mmCIF file of C-alpha atoms in Angstrom:
data_model
loop_
_atom_site.group_PDB
_atom_site.id
_atom_site.type_symbol
_atom_site.label_atom_id
_atom_site.label_comp_id
_atom_site.label_asym_id
_atom_site.label_seq_id
_atom_site.Cartn_x
_atom_site.Cartn_y
_atom_site.Cartn_z
ATOM 1 C CA MET A 520 -0.013 0.017 -0.011
ATOM 2 C CA ARG A 521 2.794 2.433 0.961
ATOM 3 C CA GLY A 522 4.499 1.587 -2.336
ATOM 4 C CA ARG A 523 1.351 2.511 -4.343
ATOM 5 C CA ILE A 524 1.007 5.824 -2.397
ATOM 6 C CA GLY A 525 4.660 6.599 -3.068
ATOM 7 C CA PHE A 526 4.291 5.888 -6.732
ATOM 8 C CA VAL A 527 1.276 8.280 -6.985
ATOM 9 C CA LEU A 528 3.126 11.010 -5.118
ATOM 10 C CA LEU A 529 6.053 10.641 -7.527
ATOM 11 C CA ILE A 530 3.730 11.076 -10.525
ATOM 12 C CA VAL A 531 2.118 14.142 -8.994
ATOM 13 C CA ALA A 532 5.513 15.638 -8.138
ATOM 14 C CA THR A 533 6.777 14.940 -11.692
ATOM 15 C CA ALA A 534 3.753 16.531 -13.300
ATOM 16 C CA ALA A 535 3.979 19.619 -11.065
ATOM 17 C CA ALA A 536 7.710 19.971 -11.933
ATOM 18 C CA ALA A 537 6.973 19.590 -15.617
ATOM 19 C CA GLY A 538 4.125 22.253 -15.502
ATOM 20 C CA TRP A 539 6.398 24.651 -13.591
ATOM 21 C CA GLY A 540 9.251 24.126 -16.099
ATOM 22 C CA PHE A 541 6.939 24.659 -19.150
ATOM 23 C CA GLU A 542 5.483 27.812 -17.599
ATOM 24 C CA ARG A 543 9.002 29.169 -17.034
ATOM 25 C CA TYR A 544 9.886 28.349 -20.648
ATOM 26 C CA ILE A 545 6.898 30.197 -22.049
ATOM 27 C CA ASP A 546 7.643 33.211 -19.876
ATOM 28 C CA HIS A 547 11.278 33.171 -21.014
ATOM 29 C CA ARG A 548 10.244 33.077 -24.678
ATOM 30 C CA SER A 549 7.726 35.877 -24.330
ATOM 31 C CA SER A 550 10.258 38.078 -22.531
ATOM 32 C CA PHE A 551 12.943 37.192 -25.061
ATOM 33 C CA TYR A 552 10.852 38.446 -28.013
ATOM 34 C CA ALA A 553 9.329 41.350 -26.073
ATOM 35 C CA SER A 554 12.597 42.784 -24.843
ATOM 36 C CA ARG A 555 14.034 45.480 -27.138
ATOM 37 C CA GLU A 556 17.536 44.619 -25.939
ATOM 38 C CA ARG A 557 17.305 41.035 -26.989
ATOM 39 C CA ILE A 558 15.731 41.259 -30.482
ATOM 40 C CA VAL A 559 17.247 38.789 -32.883
ATOM 41 C CA PRO A 560 19.031 40.735 -35.713
ATOM 42 C CA VAL A 561 17.251 40.394 -39.120
ATOM 43 C CA ARG A 562 19.152 40.305 -42.356
ATOM 44 C CA TYR A 563 18.099 39.797 -45.945
ATOM 45 C CA THR A 564 18.875 36.303 -47.127
ATOM 46 C CA ASN A 565 20.101 37.289 -50.545
ATOM 47 C CA TYR A 566 23.641 37.797 -51.587
ATOM 48 C CA TYR A 567 25.442 38.912 -54.704
ATOM 49 C CA PHE A 568 28.901 38.116 -55.923
ATOM 50 C CA LYS A 569 31.368 40.890 -55.964
ATOM 51 C CA GLY A 570 35.213 41.084 -55.867
ATOM 52 C CA GLY A 571 35.708 37.434 -55.206
ATOM 53 C CA GLY A 572 33.272 37.059 -52.372
ATOM 54 C CA PHE A 573 29.576 37.221 -51.446
ATOM 55 C CA GLU A 574 28.240 40.479 -49.963
ATOM 56 C CA ALA A 575 24.803 41.232 -48.557
ATOM 57 C CA GLY A 576 22.478 43.814 -49.984
ATOM 58 C CA ALA A 577 21.630 42.895 -53.591
ATOM 59 C CA VAL A 578 18.085 44.265 -53.126
ATOM 60 C CA PRO A 579 18.161 48.072 -53.058
ATOM 61 C CA GLU A 580 16.596 49.801 -50.079
ATOM 62 C CA SER A 581 14.472 51.789 -52.567
ATOM 63 C CA PHE A 582 14.143 52.658 -56.271
ATOM 64 C CA CYS A 583 13.764 56.429 -55.575
ATOM 65 C CA ALA A 584 16.990 57.508 -57.177
ATOM 66 C CA PRO A 585 16.471 55.990 -60.681
ATOM 67 C CA ALA A 586 12.714 56.775 -60.526
ATOM 68 C CA SER A 587 13.484 60.493 -59.739
ATOM 69 C CA LYS A 588 15.609 60.576 -62.930
ATOM 70 C CA ALA A 589 13.156 58.790 -65.192
ATOM 71 C CA ILE A 590 9.829 60.301 -64.173
ATOM 72 C CA PRO A 591 10.497 63.901 -65.261
ATOM 73 C CA ALA A 592 11.991 62.672 -68.585
ATOM 74 C CA THR A 593 8.978 60.472 -69.497
ATOM 75 C CA ALA A 594 6.181 62.087 -71.476
ATOM 76 C CA HIS A 595 2.532 61.211 -72.199
ATOM 77 C CA ILE A 596 1.753 60.979 -75.932
ATOM 78 C CA VAL A 597 -1.694 61.198 -77.504
ATOM 79 C CA ALA A 598 -1.844 60.778 -81.303
ATOM 80 C CA SER A 599 -5.032 61.677 -83.140
ATOM 81 C CA ILE A 600 -5.895 59.780 -86.309
ATOM 82 C CA GLY A 601 -8.590 61.360 -88.367
ATOM 83 C CA GLU A 602 -11.513 62.933 -86.464
ATOM 84 C CA THR A 603 -12.386 60.021 -84.102
ATOM 85 C CA ALA A 604 -9.453 57.678 -83.342
ATOM 86 C CA GLN A 605 -6.729 58.336 -80.813
ATOM 87 C CA THR A 606 -3.855 56.317 -79.454
ATOM 88 C CA SER A 607 -2.195 56.882 -76.044
ATOM 89 C CA GLY A 608 1.386 55.954 -75.235
ATOM 90 C CA SER A 609 4.577 57.153 -73.603
ATOM 91 C CA GLY A 610 7.700 58.822 -74.762
ATOM 92 C CA THR A 611 11.274 58.965 -73.600
ATOM 93 C CA ILE A 612 12.929 62.413 -73.665
ATOM 94 C CA ILE A 613 16.534 62.027 -74.846
ATOM 95 C CA SER A 614 17.664 65.673 -75.240
ATOM 96 C CA GLU A 615 17.078 68.979 -73.534
ATOM 97 C CA ASP A 616 15.983 70.532 -76.799
ATOM 98 C CA GLY A 617 13.010 68.326 -77.233
ATOM 99 C CA TYR A 618 13.782 65.040 -79.050
ATOM 100 C CA ILE A 619 11.476 62.228 -77.778
ATOM 101 C CA VAL A 620 11.586 58.516 -78.544
ATOM 102 C CA THR A 621 8.407 56.479 -78.762
ATOM 103 C CA ASN A 622 7.115 53.434 -80.636
ATOM 104 C CA HIS A 623 6.114 53.594 -84.275
ATOM 105 C CA HIS A 624 2.811 51.961 -83.436
ATOM 106 C CA VAL A 625 1.955 54.794 -81.041
ATOM 107 C CA VAL A 626 2.093 57.422 -83.748
ATOM 108 C CA ASP A 627 1.496 55.441 -86.892
ATOM 109 C CA GLY A 628 -0.881 57.393 -89.178
ATOM 110 C CA ALA A 629 -1.284 60.359 -86.748
ATOM 111 C CA ASP A 630 -2.525 63.654 -88.025
ATOM 112 C CA TYR A 631 -1.805 65.423 -84.738
ATOM 113 C CA ILE A 632 0.526 64.455 -81.907
ATOM 114 C CA GLN A 633 0.228 65.947 -78.422
ATOM 115 C CA VAL A 634 2.899 65.569 -75.758
ATOM 116 C CA THR A 635 2.163 66.234 -72.085
ATOM 117 C CA LEU A 636 5.290 66.615 -69.902
ATOM 118 C CA ASN A 637 5.460 65.452 -66.315
ATOM 119 C CA ASN A 638 4.980 69.088 -65.210
ATOM 120 C CA ARG A 639 1.649 68.999 -67.104
ATOM 121 C CA LYS A 640 2.820 71.313 -69.831
ATOM 122 C CA VAL A 641 1.125 70.397 -73.138
ATOM 123 C CA LEU A 642 3.061 70.742 -76.400
ATOM 124 C CA ARG A 643 2.457 69.811 -80.054
ATOM 125 C CA ALA A 644 4.982 67.482 -81.484
ATOM 126 C CA ARG A 645 6.101 66.828 -85.033
ATOM 127 C CA LEU A 646 7.204 63.476 -86.293
ATOM 128 C CA VAL A 647 10.856 63.552 -87.231
ATOM 129 C CA GLY A 648 10.765 60.063 -88.663
ATOM 130 C CA SER A 649 10.134 56.459 -87.818
ATOM 131 C CA ASP A 650 11.216 52.897 -88.515
ATOM 132 C CA PRO A 651 8.239 50.494 -88.679
ATOM 133 C CA GLY A 652 10.579 47.496 -88.668
ATOM 134 C CA ALA A 653 12.219 48.501 -85.367
ATOM 135 C CA ASP A 654 8.859 49.894 -84.099
ATOM 136 C CA LEU A 655 10.621 53.184 -83.206
ATOM 137 C CA ALA A 656 9.752 56.832 -83.923
ATOM 138 C CA VAL A 657 11.287 60.141 -83.012
ATOM 139 C CA LEU A 658 9.250 63.237 -82.129
ATOM 140 C CA LYS A 659 10.346 66.854 -81.709
ATOM 141 C CA VAL A 660 8.794 69.568 -79.557
ATOM 142 C CA ASP A 661 9.762 73.166 -79.432
ATOM 143 C CA ALA A 662 11.248 73.424 -75.921
ATOM 144 C CA GLU A 663 14.537 74.004 -74.177
ATOM 145 C CA GLY A 664 15.984 72.832 -70.880
ATOM 146 C CA LEU A 665 13.939 69.657 -70.630
ATOM 147 C CA PRO A 666 14.969 66.797 -68.285
ATOM 148 C CA PHE A 667 16.342 63.948 -70.379
ATOM 149 C CA LEU A 668 17.719 60.447 -69.957
ATOM 150 C CA LEU A 669 21.058 58.973 -71.117
ATOM 151 C CA TRP A 670 21.412 55.748 -73.010
ATOM 152 C CA GLY A 671 22.904 52.877 -71.094
ATOM 153 C CA ASN A 672 24.703 49.901 -72.538
ATOM 154 C CA SER A 673 21.985 47.234 -73.062
ATOM 155 C CA ASN A 674 24.544 44.645 -73.980
ATOM 156 C CA ASP A 675 25.777 44.744 -70.348
ATOM 157 C CA VAL A 676 22.409 44.065 -68.710
ATOM 158 C CA LYS A 677 22.219 40.652 -67.067
ATOM 159 C CA VAL A 678 19.308 38.281 -66.462
ATOM 160 C CA GLY A 679 18.223 38.866 -62.874
ATOM 161 C CA GLN A 680 19.234 42.487 -62.563
ATOM 162 C CA TRP A 681 16.697 45.073 -61.422
ATOM 163 C CA VAL A 682 14.981 47.476 -63.848
ATOM 164 C CA LEU A 683 12.157 50.028 -63.843
ATOM 165 C CA ALA A 684 9.514 50.597 -66.422
ATOM 166 C CA VAL A 685 8.201 54.167 -66.555
ATOM 167 C CA GLY A 686 5.180 55.330 -68.469
ATOM 168 C CA TYR A 687 1.464 56.328 -68.613
ATOM 169 C CA PRO A 688 -0.565 53.080 -68.498
ATOM 170 C CA PHE A 689 -4.265 53.691 -69.098
ATOM 171 C CA SER A 690 -3.431 57.481 -69.393
ATOM 172 C CA LEU A 691 -2.795 57.567 -65.676
ATOM 173 C CA GLU A 692 -0.170 59.809 -64.074
ATOM 174 C CA THR A 693 3.422 58.808 -64.459
ATOM 175 C CA THR A 694 3.718 55.273 -63.168
ATOM 176 C CA VAL A 695 6.877 53.344 -62.122
ATOM 177 C CA THR A 696 7.051 49.595 -61.810
ATOM 178 C CA ALA A 697 9.970 47.489 -60.763
ATOM 179 C CA GLY A 698 11.054 44.055 -61.976
ATOM 180 C CA ILE A 699 14.042 42.067 -63.151
ATOM 181 C CA ILE A 700 15.441 41.188 -66.555
ATOM 182 C CA SER A 701 13.787 37.815 -67.134
ATOM 183 C CA ALA A 702 15.471 36.978 -70.441
ATOM 184 C CA LYS A 703 17.524 38.496 -73.278
ATOM 185 C CA GLY A 704 17.333 38.025 -77.041
ATOM 186 C CA GLN A 705 13.653 37.056 -77.067
ATOM 187 C CA GLY A 706 11.927 36.784 -80.506
ATOM 188 C CA LEU A 707 8.211 37.340 -80.568
ATOM 189 C CA VAL A 708 5.715 35.507 -82.723
ATOM 190 C CA PRO A 709 2.441 37.510 -82.987
ATOM 191 C CA ARG A 710 -0.904 35.882 -83.220
ATOM 192 C CA GLY A 711 -3.015 37.049 -86.148
ATOM 193 C CA PRO A 712 -1.766 39.485 -88.782
ATOM 194 C CA ALA A 713 1.922 40.499 -88.553
ATOM 195 C CA ARG A 714 2.602 43.682 -86.637
ATOM 196 C CA PRO A 715 5.743 45.889 -86.822
ATOM 197 C CA GLY A 716 8.315 44.942 -84.334
ATOM 198 C CA LEU A 717 6.695 41.611 -83.334
ATOM 199 C CA VAL A 718 8.537 38.991 -85.411
ATOM 200 C CA ASP A 719 10.114 35.510 -85.048
ATOM 201 C CA ARG A 720 13.736 35.795 -84.142
ATOM 202 C CA ARG A 721 14.286 32.537 -86.075
ATOM 203 C CA THR A 722 13.418 34.287 -89.342
ATOM 204 C CA ASP A 723 14.647 37.785 -88.386
ATOM 205 C CA PRO A 724 17.629 37.404 -85.953
ATOM 206 C CA GLY A 725 18.028 41.196 -85.739
ATOM 207 C CA GLU A 726 14.887 41.482 -83.686
ATOM 208 C CA ALA A 727 15.742 40.437 -80.167
ATOM 209 C CA PHE A 728 13.936 41.876 -77.144
ATOM 210 C CA ILE A 729 14.669 42.288 -73.461
ATOM 211 C CA GLN A 730 12.060 40.519 -71.407
ATOM 212 C CA THR A 731 11.180 41.738 -67.988
ATOM 213 C CA ASP A 732 8.560 41.082 -65.306
ATOM 214 C CA ALA A 733 8.180 44.850 -64.535
ATOM 215 C CA ALA A 734 4.443 45.358 -65.001
ATOM 216 C CA VAL A 735 3.315 47.286 -68.066
ATOM 217 C CA ASN A 736 -0.074 47.901 -69.626
ATOM 218 C CA PHE A 737 -1.640 49.712 -72.584
ATOM 219 C CA GLY A 738 -0.121 53.174 -72.564
ATOM 220 C CA ASN A 739 3.379 52.074 -71.485
ATOM 221 C CA SER A 740 4.502 51.765 -75.106
ATOM 222 C CA GLY A 741 7.445 54.036 -75.835
ATOM 223 C CA GLY A 742 8.399 54.581 -72.228
ATOM 224 C CA PRO A 743 11.858 53.889 -70.872
ATOM 225 C CA LEU A 744 13.154 50.739 -69.217
ATOM 226 C CA VAL A 745 15.902 51.994 -66.940
ATOM 227 C CA ASP A 746 18.600 50.376 -64.782
ATOM 228 C CA LEU A 747 19.325 51.431 -61.261
ATOM 229 C CA SER A 748 21.580 54.260 -62.419
ATOM 230 C CA GLY A 749 18.576 55.766 -64.265
ATOM 231 C CA GLU A 750 20.025 54.969 -67.710
ATOM 232 C CA VAL A 751 17.853 53.714 -70.614
ATOM 233 C CA VAL A 752 18.550 50.063 -71.358
ATOM 234 C CA GLY A 753 15.306 49.522 -73.371
ATOM 235 C CA ILE A 754 12.173 51.097 -74.843
ATOM 236 C CA VAL A 755 9.020 49.363 -73.729
ATOM 237 C CA THR A 756 7.048 48.018 -76.701
ATOM 238 C CA ALA A 757 4.902 45.015 -75.948
ATOM 239 C CA MET A 758 3.536 42.565 -73.388
ATOM 240 C CA ALA A 759 2.707 38.870 -73.509
ATOM 241 C CA THR A 760 -1.012 38.668 -72.752
ATOM 242 C CA PRO A 761 -3.689 36.160 -73.571
ATOM 243 C CA THR A 762 -6.171 38.327 -71.635
ATOM 244 C CA GLY A 763 -5.501 41.880 -73.066
ATOM 245 C CA VAL A 764 -3.885 43.070 -69.763
ATOM 246 C CA TYR A 765 -0.575 42.383 -68.092
ATOM 247 C CA THR A 766 -0.069 38.771 -67.166
ATOM 248 C CA GLY A 767 3.589 38.625 -66.104
ATOM 249 C CA TYR A 768 5.969 39.475 -68.931
ATOM 250 C CA SER A 769 6.736 42.525 -71.034
ATOM 251 C CA PHE A 770 9.275 43.249 -73.748
ATOM 252 C CA ALA A 771 11.522 46.179 -74.591
ATOM 253 C CA ILE A 772 13.644 47.100 -77.581
ATOM 254 C CA PRO A 773 17.281 46.989 -76.432
ATOM 255 C CA GLY A 774 18.687 50.446 -75.763
ATOM 256 C CA ASN A 775 21.678 49.902 -78.076
ATOM 257 C CA VAL A 776 19.404 49.071 -80.958
ATOM 258 C CA ALA A 777 17.140 52.004 -80.154
ATOM 259 C CA GLU A 778 19.984 54.447 -79.849
ATOM 260 C CA ARG A 779 21.496 53.552 -83.225
ATOM 261 C CA THR A 780 18.099 53.714 -84.940
ATOM 262 C CA VAL A 781 17.148 56.985 -83.296
ATOM 263 C CA LYS A 782 20.497 58.711 -84.293
ATOM 264 C CA GLU A 783 19.910 57.679 -87.887
ATOM 265 C CA ILE A 784 16.351 58.921 -87.892
ATOM 266 C CA ILE A 785 17.497 62.304 -86.478
ATOM 267 C CA ARG A 786 20.327 62.533 -88.963
ATOM 268 C CA ASN A 787 18.408 61.393 -92.098
ATOM 269 C CA GLY A 788 14.754 61.730 -91.248
ATOM 270 C CA GLY A 789 14.361 57.890 -91.479
ATOM 271 C CA ILE A 790 16.300 54.677 -92.027
ATOM 272 C CA ARG A 791 18.238 54.293 -95.233
#
């Protein structure tokens, strides 16, 4: 009998000790996370390779610096065709005296082209020239001292690097979206009738797009794709969409291709 009582007392004592220990453990955890002096340091888990070793901080703290360069140098373009039709797109200002790059398909057939700057100033633009094959056009407005963007080297962009797409989707105010370079050298095969600038790279190896997951929509065409230094590495031109709206991937004409084409258009009024 005394053995049974002792066994029961042992069980009770063990349970009490276990309960006391668990309570102390919970109190300890709560105080650990609640105490400002004992917060566990948090670090990003990404790294990038630089100078022979890995360093933290591949994700920028913000995209404010490149955005602040690109926003003032991106214009809203409205092209009127006849008395009823209009197209809306974006333009990339490339000189302080008013040269603006956009897509050919934004201004194709336009009778009147209106440019609205980021400061809301409205100007009439004339078409300097265009290249339907490259889907590029150059506009000129009478202005001086405009903010403008520099061309970057699109050959140097790498898959995985951050970029920003800037433009006027759905005729909204200047909009900035961030993404990465998803692929380079993409050829696009259009559904339906052939459209300028959307071709199969297998039959036209000169047409090779930069693919990005920075969100674009209708109205982004002609806007800049910039790197984190704020330089133009592409001109946004198309999106992959079975639904008619952005579904994950967009495409830009490489900046090096655009720069060469634009210089020839300005020099000769077109492509010879």
